[in-house]
Amino acid sequence: MSPVPSRRCETDHDGTALVDPHTARWPIVVAVVTILLAIGGPLVGRGVFLGADITRTFEPWKGDTPSTFIYSHGPIDDTIDFFAPERELLRHSILYQHQLQLWNPYPNGGAPLGSIPNDGLLSPLEWPMLLFGISVGAAWSALARLALAAAATYALCRRIGLSRFSGACAGLIYSTSGFIIVWSNWPQANIAAWIPALFLAADIVVARRRLRDIAFLAVVVAAMLLEGYPPLVVVAMYALAPFLAVRIWERARRDEAARQSVRQRIAAFAPGITPLAGGIALGMGLAAFQLVPFALRLGQLNLNYRGVEADQSLPPAAILTTAFPWASGGPSRLSALTYFESFCFLGAAAVVFIVVALARGAPQGVRQGVHRYLVATSVVLAVPLFASVSGRGQAIGKLVKDAIHLLPLMSQVPFDRLRAPFLFVLALLAGCGIEHVVAPRQREVRSGASARRWWYRGAIAAVVAFIAWDVADSEHTFSVASDDGRWLAHQAVVPALILAATIVVIVVALRTSGAARRGAITAIPVVLALEALLVTTSAYPRVSASEYFPASAAITYLQTHLGAQRVAPADRMLFPSAGSYYHLRAANGHSFSPRSWKDLLHAASPSAKSVPTQTVLNDDATTATSPILDRLSARYFVSSPATIPFGRFEPAAWRTTSRVVGAGTVAAGTVPGGPLRAVEVTVVGPTQLRGSLDYLDVTVRDRSGRTIATGTRRLVAQHKTTSYFVAVPADLPANNSGPWRIDVGLRSNAHDTVALGANAAAQLVLGTIRPQSDGLRLAYADAGAVVWQRLRALPRIRWASTAMVDTNGARRLRTMAHGGVAPNAVLLDRPSEATDGRPATVHATRDTSDGITIDVDAQGSGYLVVADALQDGWDATVDGRPATIRAADHALAAVHVTKGRHVVEFTASPKGWDLGVAITILSLLACAFAGPATLLLRRRRTRQNAPVPDDRATLASA
C-alpha cells in the first residue's frame, strides 16, 4: 500500500510551499458550498427537489394548467409516477403502522412493495425521505448523495496518492458529473454515488483484512443492492476487479530489492481475495430480506427488453457533452435520444485536466499501475459507448461491446449505464491532472522508462485522435441539435470561455510563483464549481411545493366513489401509477407485473402500445366496454376530454353564420330532448387567445329554464374551424320529448372572444352524442377528464358458483375477451374441486394492503374469487387451515370453499421472505460482532508481540 501523502505534495523540492494548508482546504470549502447551492431552497422547505410539475403535462391536471406553463425537466416520469408514490406508501407503513408494507395494492392488480428493493427507500441515502417525508426529504437525500460521492472520491484519491487539494477537486467533479445529475431521484444516481466508496472499502479490505473493514465493505455493497437497480451494481463490480488486481500487484512489488517473481506476485492475491469475497457476501446477506424475494420473482417477469436496451449505444455527439453539456439537447430541448441517456458532463475545465494527466502520466505519489488502470478503463468504456453507432470506429466498437456482453450478466445491462464508471475514472484522471498543476515536481526517470513513457503517450494520443476523428466524421454527431444552430452556438459560449480560462490558470500556475501561482491554484476549484452550478441550475428539478401531487376534481370524485373497486385509465390518464399516491386501485399502471396480468390487459386492448413496465389501455369504446375489464372489477373508465365521448353521434345542422361569445355573453341553441352525453360546439375560423385559461361552458336547460346538466371543455388557439365535444354528465330523463336549451359561454382570464357556428336565426347549431346500450354511464366530466361508470363490472371480491376449465392460455384470453364467462362463473386453468352452482354471500371484514379477510356464507361449494394479482407471493387459509390459491380468470386468484359459514384469509407472503429476513438478521449480528472482534484481535496481537522478560537478567540485577 502506497503511503498517504501529507506535506510532500504541498511543498516544492526546496521546501517552498506550493499549496499552504489553508489553500489545501479551500477546494473542500468550495465543494461544500457548491453542493448546497446546487440543491438550493428545497433543503429549507422552499420548494420540492422533484420534477413534480410533470403532472401538469398529463390529464386530469392539464385541464387547469395555464397554457403559459413550460415544463423543463425532461422525461423524469418514473420519479413521480413510480418512486414517489411507492416511497410514500412505505414511509407511512413504517412510521405509522410500525411494519414494512409488503404489497402495493394499487397498480396492475397489485405488486410487491417492501419485499423487493425496486423503490430503494431502505437504502441509507434515502433515509432522509423516511425522516422528513418525500417532498422535503428528496432534497436531503440529494445532499447525502452528492456529499457521499464527493467525500468518498476525496478519500479514494488520498489513498491512491493524491493531495488533499486534488482529491477535493476530483470529488467536486464526480459529485456534479452528468450521470449523477440526470439520474437524480433515481436509484441509478445513488448507486453511482456509492462507486467511489465501493473502491475505497474494497481496497482497504484487501490491504488490511480486518473484520471491521470487511463490515464496512458489506455495508457499502448492501446499500448499493438495496437501491434496487442490480445492472449498475454489476457494472461497478466489473470496474472494481481490475483496480484491485492492479493495487494487489503493486503492493507485491513494494520491495524492489527483493525482485519478486511473477509467481510470488500472483500468490500475493490469495490473502486479499477471501476477505473481499466475504465482505461482498456479507453485504448481500444484509440485503437478503429484499434480494431473496426479488431473485425468486424474476422468473415471472419478462425482462427481454433489457437485452434490447443493452445493445444500444450513444451517438458520437454524446462524448462532446463531457465539455459541452448541451451538445445533444438539454432538459427543455429534448430530442429523439434524450440527454438522460447520453449526458456525460464533467466540465470543460475537467477535460483540460484530463488531457494534462494523459500527457504527463502519473503524478508524484500515484503509482504507474493506478494511472494506467484509469487510462485503460476510460478507453475500454469509451470505445463501445461512443464508437459503435457510426463512423470508422463502428467495427471496433462492436467488437469491444460483444466482448463485454460475454461477461456474466452484462447482456442485461443497458449500455448507456457504463457512463457511471466511465465518468468516475475520468474524474480521478482529472484529479491526477490537477495534481500535476499544484505539485509539478519532476522525478528522475531512467532512459528505458522514458522511452516507454513516450510510447505510452503516443498510444494514448492515437486513441484520442481516433475517437475525435470518428466523432467529427460521423453524420449523426449533431443530428439532435442541427435544427437550431443558433441555440447550439449560444450554449457553446460558456464552455469555450471556461476552457480558455482553465488553460490560462494552468499556464500561470506552472510558469509563475508566489502570489500569482497561489491565485491561479485557488481559482481551480472556483472554475470547477461555477461550471457545475451552471449545469445543475438547469438540470436539477426544483418546483413549488404546491406542485407535489396537486388536487384534481376528477381524482376527488374517484376517491369518493371508487371504494375497493378499480379504475381503468386510458392512455396515460392519471399519469400511470400516480394513482397510488391517491390510493386508487387501477387495472393498469407502472410496475413490474406478472405476464398473466399483462396478457389480460393486452387482450382487453390489443392495439395499445405498452412499454415494458407500463401497461396502457386505448381510449376507445371497445376497450371501455371490454368484458375483461368487467372481470378485473374496473368500475370506472377514465377518458380524455379530447376523445369524442362514446355513444351515438347526431351531427349538427349546417351553419350559415356565427355568434360571438365572450365575457358576460352567452349564445343559445336547442337540441331534441332525451338522454344526452355530450354536445358538439363549433368554433369558427382561426382563433387566437390571449388568455392562458379559456373554457367553453355548456349548460343544459329544460323548457322552464331549469339547469339540468353542465359541462366544460378547455379551449386552445386554433388555425381552422374546429368542433369541440363537451361532455354533460347527468341522468337526463329519457321520456322528455321537448327540446333541451343549450347555453354556451366562454370563460377566460383575459376576456377573450370566440365565434360559434350558428344558423340564420342566430341560434347555435349543435350536434349531440346520445347514450346507447353499451354498459356505460357518464358519471363525471370536467376540463381534465371524463369518467365513465362501467355498469357491468363485477365486484373485486365475489362468489363464483360454477367453474369452467381451459388449460390453453390463448384460448382462455379469447373466451374472456368475447364475454364467454358468466358473471357467476370462474375460468380455471386446470381441473379442480367441483361446484354446486348455489349462491353465497361474501363480506370483506378486512381489506388492507397485506391482508384480506372475508366472511363467506355458502349454500353450496364454489370459489371465492379475488380480482387481484395474488397468484404468487400470497398464502390463503380457510377457517385457519391452509388452502390452495387457484389461478382464476387467467391472472386472478380463487380459493375453493365448501358449503357453510367460513372465514377465508389471504396474507401477503412473498417467496423467500422468511429466509431472506433470517439471513439479514444473521448478517447484522456478524457486522455488529466485527468491531469488538477486531479490538480483541488487536489486543491479542499486542500481548503476543510484547517482549518476554529475561529471568536471568532479572536475577543478575537482583
XYZ file of N, CA and C in Angstrom, residues 1-6 8 155-162 203 207-208 243 246-248 250-254 363-370:
105
model
N 0.853 -1.193 0.000
C 0.000 0.000 0.000
C 0.880 1.231 0.000
N 0.652 2.128 -0.971
C 1.416 3.369 -1.019
C 0.985 4.272 0.112
N 1.954 4.966 0.734
C 1.595 5.819 1.860
C 0.744 6.980 1.433
N -0.147 7.402 2.323
C -0.981 8.557 2.049
C -0.131 9.810 2.140
N -0.102 10.647 1.082
C 0.744 11.828 1.123
C 0.264 12.815 2.166
N 1.193 13.462 2.784
C 0.842 14.500 3.751
C 1.281 15.847 3.228
N 4.144 16.218 1.347
C 5.063 16.137 0.215
C 4.455 16.659 -1.072
N -11.559 10.644 -0.402
C -10.831 9.653 0.392
C -10.091 8.664 -0.502
N -10.703 8.256 -1.599
C -10.037 7.337 -2.518
C -8.826 8.002 -3.171
N -8.970 9.268 -3.546
C -7.837 9.992 -4.144
C -6.680 10.084 -3.153
N -6.967 10.355 -1.914
C -5.920 10.401 -0.899
C -5.251 9.039 -0.764
N -6.035 7.990 -0.891
C -5.476 6.650 -0.713
C -4.563 6.260 -1.868
N -4.877 6.688 -3.080
C -4.016 6.321 -4.210
C -2.849 7.279 -4.383
N -2.765 8.328 -3.533
C -1.577 9.158 -3.540
C -1.755 10.597 -3.940
N -2.974 11.081 -4.136
C -3.185 12.480 -4.495
C -3.250 13.343 -3.235
N -10.485 -1.667 -1.440
C -9.035 -1.502 -1.385
C -8.523 -1.630 0.048
N -6.082 -4.773 1.628
C -4.807 -4.341 2.193
C -4.680 -4.707 3.663
N -5.765 -4.523 4.434
C -5.675 -4.713 5.884
C -6.291 -6.019 6.362
N -9.108 -2.881 -10.888
C -8.500 -1.910 -9.983
C -7.836 -2.626 -8.811
N -4.666 -4.459 -9.900
C -3.525 -3.548 -10.018
C -2.981 -3.193 -8.646
N -3.862 -2.890 -7.707
C -3.409 -2.496 -6.371
C -2.680 -3.648 -5.670
N -3.185 -4.862 -5.781
C -2.520 -6.004 -5.150
C -1.183 -6.274 -5.815
N 0.767 -4.165 -7.312
C 1.751 -3.139 -6.952
C 2.210 -3.284 -5.502
N 1.326 -3.699 -4.614
C 1.754 -3.913 -3.234
C 2.754 -5.060 -3.153
N 2.609 -6.025 -4.042
C 3.516 -7.166 -4.037
C 4.922 -6.797 -4.485
N 5.108 -5.650 -5.124
C 6.428 -5.249 -5.612
C 6.943 -4.018 -4.879
N 6.445 -3.802 -3.640
C 6.905 -2.643 -2.888
C 8.400 -2.726 -2.608
N 1.128 11.375 -11.710
C 1.758 12.430 -10.905
C 2.550 11.845 -9.748
N 3.324 12.720 -9.095
C 4.102 12.291 -7.948
C 3.175 11.710 -6.876
N 3.521 10.528 -6.368
C 2.734 9.896 -5.326
C 1.735 8.883 -5.834
N 1.391 8.901 -7.108
C 0.444 7.944 -7.690
C 1.234 6.918 -8.483
N 1.020 5.672 -8.193
C 1.758 4.618 -8.871
C 1.338 4.503 -10.335
N 2.265 4.063 -11.132
C 2.011 3.949 -12.570
C 0.847 3.012 -12.860
N 0.745 1.934 -12.090
C -0.319 0.965 -12.362
C -1.699 1.567 -12.203
N -1.894 2.387 -11.167
C -3.194 3.017 -10.955
C -3.512 3.966 -12.106
